[in-house]
PDB file of C-alpha atoms in Angstrom:
ATOM      1  CA  GLN A  28      10.281 -75.404  59.573  1.00 78.00           C
ATOM      2  CA  LYS A  29       7.868 -73.743  57.165  1.00 85.00           C
ATOM      3  CA  GLU A  30       4.883 -75.695  56.285  1.00 93.00           C
ATOM      4  CA  VAL A  31       5.422 -75.320  52.598  1.00 96.00           C
ATOM      5  CA  GLU A  32       8.960 -75.272  51.136  1.00 96.00           C
ATOM      6  CA  GLN A  33       9.650 -74.356  47.527  1.00 95.00           C
ATOM      7  CA  ASP A  34      12.861 -73.718  45.748  1.00 86.00           C
ATOM      8  CA  PRO A  35      13.002 -69.933  45.014  1.00 81.00           C
ATOM      9  CA  GLY A  36      15.210 -70.272  42.160  1.00 85.00           C
ATOM     10  CA  PRO A  37      15.612 -68.270  40.010  1.00 92.00           C
ATOM     11  CA  LEU A  38      15.124 -70.708  37.165  1.00 95.00           C
ATOM     12  CA  SER A  39      16.078 -69.898  33.417  1.00 97.00           C
ATOM     13  CA  VAL A  40      15.610 -72.315  30.570  1.00 97.00           C
ATOM     14  CA  PRO A  41      15.448 -71.905  26.593  1.00 97.00           C
ATOM     15  CA  GLU A  42      12.288 -71.737  24.795  1.00 98.00           C
ATOM     16  CA  GLY A  43      10.704 -74.998  24.281  1.00 97.00           C
ATOM     17  CA  ALA A  44      12.177 -76.611  27.263  1.00 97.00           C
ATOM     18  CA  ILE A  45      10.098 -78.830  29.748  1.00 97.00           C
ATOM     19  CA  VAL A  46      10.188 -76.989  33.165  1.00 97.00           C
ATOM     20  CA  SER A  47       9.474 -78.811  36.603  1.00 97.00           C
ATOM     21  CA  LEU A  48       8.375 -76.870  39.580  1.00 97.00           C
ATOM     22  CA  ASN A  49       8.112 -78.453  42.958  1.00 97.00           C
ATOM     23  CA  CYS A  50       7.027 -77.996  46.545  1.00 97.00           C
ATOM     24  CA  THR A  51       7.212 -80.166  49.657  1.00 97.00           C
ATOM     25  CA  TYR A  52       4.956 -79.766  52.754  1.00 97.00           C
ATOM     26  CA  SER A  53       4.714 -80.871  56.199  1.00 96.00           C
ATOM     27  CA  ASN A  54       1.151 -80.462  57.209  1.00 94.00           C
ATOM     28  CA  SER A  55      -0.813 -83.774  56.725  1.00 93.00           C
ATOM     29  CA  ALA A  56      -4.086 -81.873  56.739  1.00 93.00           C
ATOM     30  CA  PHE A  57      -3.588 -80.258  53.407  1.00 94.00           C
ATOM     31  CA  GLN A  58      -6.127 -81.906  50.933  1.00 92.00           C
ATOM     32  CA  TYR A  59      -6.002 -79.093  48.296  1.00 92.00           C
ATOM     33  CA  PHE A  60      -3.319 -78.136  46.188  1.00 95.00           C
ATOM     34  CA  MET A  61      -2.952 -74.971  43.860  1.00 95.00           C
ATOM     35  CA  TRP A  62      -0.388 -73.540  41.664  1.00 97.00           C
ATOM     36  CA  TYR A  63      -0.550 -69.790  41.054  1.00 97.00           C
ATOM     37  CA  ARG A  64       1.221 -67.784  38.548  1.00 97.00           C
ATOM     38  CA  GLN A  65       2.144 -64.210  39.299  1.00 96.00           C
ATOM     39  CA  TYR A  66       3.508 -61.734  36.615  1.00 96.00           C
ATOM     40  CA  SER A  67       5.634 -58.857  37.983  1.00 93.00           C
ATOM     41  CA  ARG A  68       3.419 -56.268  39.672  1.00 92.00           C
ATOM     42  CA  LYS A  69       0.273 -58.330  39.302  1.00 94.00           C
ATOM     43  CA  GLY A  70      -1.827 -60.349  41.736  1.00 95.00           C
ATOM     44  CA  PRO A  71      -1.385 -64.364  41.586  1.00 96.00           C
ATOM     45  CA  GLU A  72      -3.909 -65.935  39.270  1.00 96.00           C
ATOM     46  CA  LEU A  73      -5.122 -69.555  39.777  1.00 95.00           C
ATOM     47  CA  LEU A  74      -3.261 -71.905  37.131  1.00 96.00           C
ATOM     48  CA  MET A  75      -3.960 -75.505  38.400  1.00 94.00           C
ATOM     49  CA  TYR A  76      -6.049 -76.834  40.991  1.00 93.00           C
ATOM     50  CA  THR A  77      -6.046 -80.515  42.259  1.00 91.00           C
ATOM     51  CA  TYR A  78      -7.728 -82.227  45.222  1.00 87.00           C
ATOM     52  CA  SER A  79      -6.081 -85.016  47.060  1.00 84.00           C
ATOM     53  CA  SER A  80      -3.329 -87.260  45.243  1.00 85.00           C
ATOM     54  CA  GLY A  81      -3.087 -87.647  41.338  1.00 87.00           C
ATOM     55  CA  ASN A  82      -2.287 -85.956  38.223  1.00 92.00           C
ATOM     56  CA  LYS A  83      -4.223 -83.134  36.454  1.00 94.00           C
ATOM     57  CA  GLU A  84      -3.413 -82.099  33.023  1.00 96.00           C
ATOM     58  CA  ASP A  85      -4.489 -78.632  31.308  1.00 95.00           C
ATOM     59  CA  GLY A  86      -2.932 -78.029  27.992  1.00 97.00           C
ATOM     60  CA  ARG A  87       0.825 -77.595  28.302  1.00 98.00           C
ATOM     61  CA  PHE A  88       0.584 -77.795  32.148  1.00 98.00           C
ATOM     62  CA  THR A  89       0.576 -81.016  34.381  1.00 97.00           C
ATOM     63  CA  ALA A  90       0.098 -80.930  38.192  1.00 97.00           C
ATOM     64  CA  GLN A  91       1.061 -83.942  40.253  1.00 97.00           C
ATOM     65  CA  VAL A  92       0.417 -84.574  43.919  1.00 96.00           C
ATOM     66  CA  ASP A  93       1.893 -87.343  45.821  1.00 95.00           C
ATOM     67  CA  LYS A  94       0.582 -87.068  49.167  1.00 94.00           C
ATOM     68  CA  SER A  95       2.446 -90.209  50.795  1.00 93.00           C
ATOM     69  CA  SER A  96       5.784 -88.104  50.033  1.00 94.00           C
ATOM     70  CA  LYS A  97       4.016 -84.685  50.797  1.00 95.00           C
ATOM     71  CA  TYR A  98       5.402 -83.636  47.239  1.00 95.00           C
ATOM     72  CA  ILE A  99       3.676 -81.710  44.685  1.00 97.00           C
ATOM     73  CA  SER A 100       4.798 -80.794  40.995  1.00 97.00           C
ATOM     74  CA  LEU A 101       4.068 -78.715  38.114  1.00 97.00           C
ATOM     75  CA  PHE A 102       5.352 -79.495  34.672  1.00 97.00           C
ATOM     76  CA  ILE A 103       5.223 -77.061  31.767  1.00 98.00           C
ATOM     77  CA  ARG A 104       5.879 -78.614  28.344  1.00 98.00           C
ATOM     78  CA  ASP A 105       6.773 -76.564  25.370  1.00 98.00           C
ATOM     79  CA  SER A 106       7.748 -73.451  27.579  1.00 98.00           C
ATOM     80  CA  GLN A 107       7.271 -70.089  25.816  1.00 97.00           C
ATOM     81  CA  PRO A 108       8.385 -66.513  26.721  1.00 97.00           C
ATOM     82  CA  SER A 109       5.233 -65.810  27.950  1.00 97.00           C
ATOM     83  CA  ASP A 110       5.412 -68.339  30.534  1.00 98.00           C
ATOM     84  CA  SER A 111       8.192 -66.203  32.499  1.00 98.00           C
ATOM     85  CA  ALA A 112       6.660 -65.284  35.697  1.00 97.00           C
ATOM     86  CA  THR A 113       6.848 -66.491  39.583  1.00 96.00           C
ATOM     87  CA  TYR A 114       4.985 -69.619  40.205  1.00 98.00           C
ATOM     88  CA  LEU A 115       3.687 -70.160  43.699  1.00 97.00           C
ATOM     89  CA  CYS A 116       2.300 -73.405  45.086  1.00 97.00           C
ATOM     90  CA  ALA A 117      -0.408 -73.016  47.599  1.00 96.00           C
ATOM     91  CA  MET A 118      -2.135 -75.563  49.900  1.00 95.00           C
ATOM     92  CA  SER A 119      -5.145 -75.757  52.190  1.00 92.00           C
ATOM     93  CA  GLY A 120      -6.937 -78.036  54.248  1.00 88.00           C
ATOM     94  CA  GLY A 121     -10.361 -76.441  53.754  1.00 82.00           C
ATOM     95  CA  GLY A 122     -10.938 -75.850  50.111  1.00 79.00           C
ATOM     96  CA  GLY A 123      -9.623 -73.879  47.139  1.00 76.00           C
ATOM     97  CA  ALA A 124      -9.854 -70.427  48.875  1.00 81.00           C
ATOM     98  CA  GLN A 125      -9.650 -71.363  52.293  1.00 84.00           C
ATOM     99  CA  LYS A 126      -6.559 -70.117  54.443  1.00 87.00           C
ATOM    100  CA  LEU A 127      -4.037 -70.937  51.616  1.00 92.00           C
ATOM    101  CA  VAL A 128      -0.652 -71.519  52.812  1.00 95.00           C
ATOM    102  CA  PHE A 129       1.857 -70.440  49.847  1.00 97.00           C
ATOM    103  CA  GLY A 130       5.251 -71.431  49.082  1.00 97.00           C
ATOM    104  CA  GLN A 131       8.048 -68.857  48.665  1.00 95.00           C
ATOM    105  CA  GLY A 132       7.541 -68.922  44.636  1.00 96.00           C
ATOM    106  CA  THR A 133       9.875 -69.860  41.952  1.00 96.00           C
ATOM    107  CA  ARG A 134      10.943 -67.226  39.553  1.00 96.00           C
ATOM    108  CA  LEU A 135      11.111 -68.579  36.014  1.00 97.00           C
ATOM    109  CA  THR A 136      12.481 -67.137  32.933  1.00 97.00           C
ATOM    110  CA  ILE A 137      12.056 -68.558  29.471  1.00 98.00           C
ATOM    111  CA  ASN A 138      14.727 -67.501  27.166  1.00 96.00           C
ATOM    112  CA  PRO A 139      13.777 -67.093  23.352  1.00 95.00           C
TER     113      PRO A 139
ATOM    114  CA  GLU B  10     -16.689 -59.538  34.656  1.00 64.00           C
ATOM    115  CA  ALA B  11     -14.619 -56.740  36.696  1.00 83.00           C
ATOM    116  CA  GLY B  12     -11.886 -58.293  38.978  1.00 94.00           C
ATOM    117  CA  VAL B  13     -11.185 -57.396  42.417  1.00 97.00           C
ATOM    118  CA  ALA B  14     -10.204 -53.618  42.568  1.00 97.00           C
ATOM    119  CA  GLN B  15      -7.606 -52.287  44.944  1.00 98.00           C
ATOM    120  CA  SER B  16      -6.119 -48.907  45.766  1.00 97.00           C
ATOM    121  CA  PRO B  17      -3.840 -47.108  45.961  1.00 98.00           C
ATOM    122  CA  ARG B  18      -1.458 -49.111  43.774  1.00 97.00           C
ATOM    123  CA  TYR B  19       1.764 -47.713  45.569  1.00 97.00           C
ATOM    124  CA  LYS B  20       2.222 -45.904  48.745  1.00 98.00           C
ATOM    125  CA  ILE B  21       5.295 -44.582  50.695  1.00 98.00           C
ATOM    126  CA  ILE B  22       5.163 -43.599  54.202  1.00 98.00           C
ATOM    127  CA  GLU B  23       7.413 -42.965  57.064  1.00 98.00           C
ATOM    128  CA  LYS B  24       7.684 -45.412  60.038  1.00 97.00           C
ATOM    129  CA  ARG B  25       5.174 -44.409  62.643  1.00 97.00           C
ATOM    130  CA  GLN B  26       2.689 -43.076  60.280  1.00 98.00           C
ATOM    131  CA  SER B  27      -0.778 -44.804  59.492  1.00 98.00           C
ATOM    132  CA  VAL B  28      -1.926 -45.859  56.177  1.00 98.00           C
ATOM    133  CA  ALA B  29      -5.026 -47.407  54.796  1.00 98.00           C
ATOM    134  CA  PHE B  30      -5.713 -49.648  51.719  1.00 98.00           C
ATOM    135  CA  TRP B  31      -9.159 -50.297  50.212  1.00 98.00           C
ATOM    136  CA  CYS B  32     -10.449 -53.171  48.417  1.00 98.00           C
ATOM    137  CA  ASN B  33     -13.636 -53.616  46.190  1.00 97.00           C
ATOM    138  CA  PRO B  34     -14.192 -57.521  45.498  1.00 97.00           C
ATOM    139  CA  ILE B  35     -15.957 -59.112  42.656  1.00 96.00           C
ATOM    140  CA  SER B  36     -19.609 -58.505  42.719  1.00 94.00           C
ATOM    141  CA  GLY B  37     -21.464 -61.118  44.469  1.00 92.00           C
ATOM    142  CA  HIS B  38     -18.435 -62.333  46.292  1.00 93.00           C
ATOM    143  CA  ALA B  39     -19.429 -63.376  49.957  1.00 91.00           C
ATOM    144  CA  THR B  40     -15.872 -64.008  51.165  1.00 93.00           C
ATOM    145  CA  LEU B  41     -12.959 -61.487  51.174  1.00 96.00           C
ATOM    146  CA  TYR B  42      -9.428 -62.001  52.246  1.00 96.00           C
ATOM    147  CA  TRP B  43      -6.447 -59.692  53.002  1.00 98.00           C
ATOM    148  CA  TYR B  44      -2.903 -61.225  52.224  1.00 98.00           C
ATOM    149  CA  GLN B  45       0.427 -59.782  52.930  1.00 98.00           C
ATOM    150  CA  GLN B  46       3.331 -60.560  50.387  1.00 97.00           C
ATOM    151  CA  ILE B  47       6.858 -59.413  51.493  1.00 96.00           C
ATOM    152  CA  LEU B  48       9.230 -59.289  48.824  1.00 93.00           C
ATOM    153  CA  GLY B  49      10.723 -62.751  47.770  1.00 90.00           C
ATOM    154  CA  GLN B  50       8.028 -64.567  49.848  1.00 92.00           C
ATOM    155  CA  GLY B  51       4.539 -66.056  49.247  1.00 94.00           C
ATOM    156  CA  PRO B  52       1.317 -64.433  50.211  1.00 96.00           C
ATOM    157  CA  LYS B  53       0.426 -64.755  53.976  1.00 97.00           C
ATOM    158  CA  LEU B  54      -3.087 -64.655  54.802  1.00 96.00           C
ATOM    159  CA  LEU B  55      -3.932 -61.864  57.270  1.00 97.00           C
ATOM    160  CA  ILE B  56      -7.789 -61.716  57.585  1.00 97.00           C
ATOM    161  CA  GLN B  57     -10.849 -63.384  56.118  1.00 95.00           C
ATOM    162  CA  PHE B  58     -14.236 -62.061  56.109  1.00 94.00           C
ATOM    163  CA  GLN B  59     -17.523 -63.653  55.161  1.00 91.00           C
ATOM    164  CA  ASN B  60     -20.019 -60.904  54.452  1.00 89.00           C
ATOM    165  CA  ASN B  61     -19.205 -58.371  57.180  1.00 86.00           C
ATOM    166  CA  GLY B  62     -18.307 -60.947  59.847  1.00 92.00           C
ATOM    167  CA  VAL B  63     -14.681 -62.040  60.619  1.00 94.00           C
ATOM    168  CA  VAL B  64     -13.922 -65.882  59.809  1.00 92.00           C
ATOM    169  CA  ASP B  65     -10.039 -65.845  60.763  1.00 93.00           C
ATOM    170  CA  ASP B  66      -7.721 -63.161  61.974  1.00 95.00           C
ATOM    171  CA  SER B  67      -5.332 -65.345  63.669  1.00 94.00           C
ATOM    172  CA  GLN B  68      -2.322 -64.083  61.743  1.00 95.00           C
ATOM    173  CA  LEU B  69      -3.301 -60.220  61.869  1.00 97.00           C
ATOM    174  CA  PRO B  70      -0.947 -58.587  64.172  1.00 95.00           C
ATOM    175  CA  LYS B  71      -3.785 -56.766  65.995  1.00 96.00           C
ATOM    176  CA  ASP B  72      -1.705 -54.181  67.921  1.00 96.00           C
ATOM    177  CA  ARG B  73      -1.181 -52.351  64.645  1.00 97.00           C
ATOM    178  CA  PHE B  74      -3.373 -53.678  62.059  1.00 98.00           C
ATOM    179  CA  SER B  75      -7.212 -53.418  61.694  1.00 98.00           C
ATOM    180  CA  ALA B  76      -9.571 -54.300  58.892  1.00 98.00           C
ATOM    181  CA  GLU B  77     -13.179 -53.688  58.508  1.00 96.00           C
ATOM    182  CA  ARG B  78     -15.680 -54.898  55.886  1.00 95.00           C
ATOM    183  CA  LEU B  79     -18.824 -52.337  55.933  1.00 83.00           C
ATOM    184  CA  LYS B  80     -22.052 -53.690  54.440  1.00 86.00           C
ATOM    185  CA  GLY B  81     -20.397 -56.833  53.261  1.00 86.00           C
ATOM    186  CA  VAL B  82     -18.976 -55.439  50.347  1.00 93.00           C
ATOM    187  CA  ASP B  83     -15.851 -52.999  50.308  1.00 96.00           C
ATOM    188  CA  SER B  84     -13.111 -53.621  52.759  1.00 97.00           C
ATOM    189  CA  THR B  85     -10.416 -51.484  54.261  1.00 98.00           C
ATOM    190  CA  LEU B  86      -7.049 -52.438  55.878  1.00 98.00           C
ATOM    191  CA  LYS B  87      -5.374 -50.128  58.124  1.00 98.00           C
ATOM    192  CA  ILE B  88      -1.733 -50.060  59.682  1.00 98.00           C
ATOM    193  CA  GLN B  89      -1.218 -47.723  62.592  1.00 97.00           C
ATOM    194  CA  PRO B  90       1.858 -47.162  63.395  1.00 97.00           C
ATOM    195  CA  ALA B  91       3.655 -48.572  60.431  1.00 97.00           C
ATOM    196  CA  LYS B  92       7.133 -50.405  60.906  1.00 97.00           C
ATOM    197  CA  LEU B  93       9.777 -50.959  58.554  1.00 98.00           C
ATOM    198  CA  GLU B  94       8.855 -54.660  58.306  1.00 97.00           C
ATOM    199  CA  ASP B  95       5.394 -53.845  57.200  1.00 98.00           C
ATOM    200  CA  SER B  96       6.830 -53.027  53.632  1.00 98.00           C
ATOM    201  CA  ALA B  97       5.103 -55.457  51.325  1.00 98.00           C
ATOM    202  CA  VAL B  98       2.448 -55.908  48.949  1.00 98.00           C
ATOM    203  CA  TYR B  99      -1.243 -55.992  50.376  1.00 98.00           C
ATOM    204  CA  LEU B 100      -3.142 -58.243  48.342  1.00 98.00           C
ATOM    205  CA  CYS B 101      -7.108 -58.417  48.438  1.00 98.00           C
ATOM    206  CA  ALA B 102      -8.898 -61.622  47.031  1.00 97.00           C
ATOM    207  CA  SER B 103     -12.486 -62.732  47.077  1.00 95.00           C
ATOM    208  CA  SER B 104     -14.267 -65.986  46.528  1.00 93.00           C
ATOM    209  CA  THR B 105     -17.905 -67.173  46.468  1.00 89.00           C
ATOM    210  CA  TRP B 106     -17.181 -69.410  49.274  1.00 81.00           C
ATOM    211  CA  THR B 107     -19.989 -69.549  51.953  1.00 76.00           C
ATOM    212  CA  GLY B 108     -18.831 -72.832  53.646  1.00 72.00           C
ATOM    213  CA  ARG B 109     -20.695 -75.229  51.511  1.00 68.00           C
ATOM    214  CA  ARG B 110     -19.074 -75.428  48.104  1.00 70.00           C
ATOM    215  CA  ASP B 111     -15.450 -75.349  47.220  1.00 77.00           C
ATOM    216  CA  THR B 112     -14.514 -72.408  44.917  1.00 83.00           C
ATOM    217  CA  GLU B 113     -11.201 -70.415  44.224  1.00 90.00           C
ATOM    218  CA  ALA B 114      -9.847 -67.093  45.064  1.00 93.00           C
ATOM    219  CA  PHE B 115      -9.459 -64.435  42.771  1.00 95.00           C
ATOM    220  CA  PHE B 116      -6.820 -61.627  43.571  1.00 97.00           C
ATOM    221  CA  GLY B 117      -6.392 -57.969  43.034  1.00 97.00           C
ATOM    222  CA  GLN B 118      -3.156 -56.464  41.766  1.00 97.00           C
ATOM    223  CA  GLY B 119      -2.223 -55.295  45.283  1.00 97.00           C
ATOM    224  CA  THR B 120      -1.212 -52.278  46.854  1.00 98.00           C
ATOM    225  CA  ARG B 121       2.755 -51.972  47.224  1.00 98.00           C
ATOM    226  CA  LEU B 122       3.591 -50.336  50.551  1.00 98.00           C
ATOM    227  CA  THR B 123       7.036 -49.073  51.253  1.00 98.00           C
ATOM    228  CA  VAL B 124       7.835 -47.732  54.875  1.00 98.00           C
ATOM    229  CA  VAL B 125      10.972 -45.734  55.198  1.00 98.00           C
TER     230      VAL B 125
END
């Protein structure tokens, strides 16, 4: 069993839709939870960063962490074609940069 | 601020050949990471340096992979001899982490290696 499981998709939605991306994990030591966005042939860039359980909102993006269920989510409101990318969840027990364990990535396409 | 620089962007080699990748981290970043991203998968950490010392290389296939970070700045990752399963994007990342303050990792664009 992988430490982090993420539905690879692909996921295709119309512009303006609400997108929900999810990951589950098995390692109880994970305390730091991140979402990265990766455009084609680019490196991952940090989108959202949450420590422990709870919600965090940044513009159209909301990250949720439920440690009791070992489940994290990323919601994108009013999705735009520019949001089309691969979204990677990542987790760590030691901090936002330490030994990140990534999910497989979900490929998202927003159709105009 | 300049980002993490990597070269070359693309490399095609035959199996059993050797290859080297270069990374220049963001100026002032003490910690440097090499990740391997196989097509359709998330990145996997290969090795982490703090300055010029190795912090973690538990997932580095040491029989064929080696890495060094001279003078605590630039780093090279080498594969010798390469296998077909080494085809992947090799990502370099850096951070200001020194063991005390939380921070984030910044990734380069990666080197896409194809082994034929």
